[in-house]
Amino acid sequence: MMNTAVIGLQFGDEGKGKIVDYLAQEHDIVARFSGGSNAGHTVIYNGEKIKFHLIPSGVLSGKIGVLGNGMVIDLEKLESEIKLLRDHGINSKILISSRAQVVTPLHRIADANDDEILKIGTTKQGIGPAYVAKYRRIGIHVADLFDSTAILKKLRYFASMFGIDENLDKIAEEMYDMGKRYREMIVDTEVWLNNAISGGMNVLFEGSQGTFLDVDFGTYPYVTSSATTIGGILTGLGVPPSSIHRIVGVAKAYTTRVGGGPFPTELMGDDGETLRRRGGEYGATTGRPRRVGNLDLVLLRYATMINGVTEMVITKADILAGLEKLKVATEYRCDGQIYRYPPINIEKCKPVYEEMGGWKDIYDDALEIFLQKIEKETLARVSMVSYSPERDAIIHR
Ligand code: IMP
């Protein structure tokens, strides 16, 4: 039996979707534990690009998809994704936790209003306000969808808390109707999942976003509102630590970030523009150009430690091919002091770079030297390298 966690080691968009899709082939179930439609993964299916925001990527391989209690779910968005799936002839089973939180149009309005002031650069998907409601204990559980009075009561609390004036009766009615359409898929997933594991099924725990968007370990306040790191699996799915056997950390060969916040190795000007264009670095959810930069081993060292990464996958190695030289950050200098792990006031830090030779193509020895450098600095083994979006474009080491 082997249950695997796939966790992003940077700021999200590391290419987890493809790795999950690839690894899903050895698993029976793919379960998401945090976030909502702020995530976006593009997967190539029969030569066609498909974008998902809520549905775990692995369902394309016919696996059972679980949306865990740690998630915040926009049911309208989910409905259109399920339709997309069915239109492609994929009839994978999808289960939704009765304890997950529901995102409504009110949450999206609150998110947009908040971001005007806070300037985090959120995806405006209502994620932050949905978690605020959860922790204020006025959130709408998926299980509440069967109770029109509970929906309306909670919408009223929420609307007054965020000062929103909308037709709440109409929204409540729509949600109640939608709940009926989802009835079959809603279960106590924590019980279902633990039983499935005891019964010998293999689960892949699919992380969303990345370590530095984690609400505790990320570059707060420029983070998302959930636990995107390893601990999120326990609270976001209700499985014990002993159920996680293999922890696969995914990192790009360089760094990208969407939205505001510190980014020590960011490349500006022409260098940044060239890398952005070569890597096709535009957000899957918002279409925003991603900020791009050099590989940051200070961040990877920390992410490997926090998540207990047992093996690493490096993605987009092809994008850097053809460069004569490249730089990787191995330490930071912050207020005159050297750091090997990112301090909390990371915005004060400048990267200390080491220069490395570039690779002509993915078979060049220089790529192997680059991978060995990552291993030496992070102490994690790099087990796979991905070099194109195609499912099988992976080198095993
Ligand atoms: P929120 O998750 O929409 O609240 O956005 C908070 C921050 O996380 C913003 O900087 C977003 O750009 C970023 N973010 C959220 N989800 C993703 C993702 O899947 N990939 C990359 N960045 C993300």
mmCIF file with all atom_site columns, C-alpha atoms in Angstrom, residues 332-339 348-350:
data_model
loop_
_atom_site.group_PDB
_atom_site.id
_atom_site.type_symbol
_atom_site.label_atom_id
_atom_site.label_alt_id
_atom_site.label_comp_id
_atom_site.label_asym_id
_atom_site.label_entity_id
_atom_site.label_seq_id
_atom_site.pdbx_PDB_ins_code
_atom_site.Cartn_x
_atom_site.Cartn_y
_atom_site.Cartn_z
_atom_site.occupancy
_atom_site.B_iso_or_equiv
_atom_site.pdbx_formal_charge
_atom_site.auth_seq_id
_atom_site.auth_comp_id
_atom_site.auth_asym_id
_atom_site.auth_atom_id
_atom_site.pdbx_PDB_model_num
ATOM 1  C CA . TYR A 1 332 ? 20.250 35.369 1.557  1.00 0.00 ? 332 TYR A CA 1
ATOM 2  C CA . ARG A 1 333 ? 21.893 38.469 2.878  1.00 0.00 ? 333 ARG A CA 1
ATOM 3  C CA . CYS A 1 334 ? 19.437 40.313 5.132  1.00 0.00 ? 334 CYS A CA 1
ATOM 4  C CA . ASP A 1 335 ? 20.498 43.411 7.086  1.00 0.00 ? 335 ASP A CA 1
ATOM 5  C CA . GLY A 1 336 ? 24.142 42.401 6.656  1.00 0.00 ? 336 GLY A CA 1
ATOM 6  C CA . GLN A 1 337 ? 23.625 38.854 7.956  1.00 0.00 ? 337 GLN A CA 1
ATOM 7  C CA . ILE A 1 338 ? 23.703 35.601 6.000  1.00 0.00 ? 338 ILE A CA 1
ATOM 8  C CA . TYR A 1 339 ? 20.688 33.268 6.172  1.00 0.00 ? 339 TYR A CA 1
ATOM 9  C CA . LYS A 1 348 ? 14.758 42.738 3.563  1.00 0.00 ? 348 LYS A CA 1
ATOM 10 C CA . CYS A 1 349 ? 16.755 39.957 1.897  1.00 0.00 ? 349 CYS A CA 1
ATOM 11 C CA . LYS A 1 350 ? 18.932 39.934 -1.198 1.00 0.00 ? 350 LYS A CA 1
#
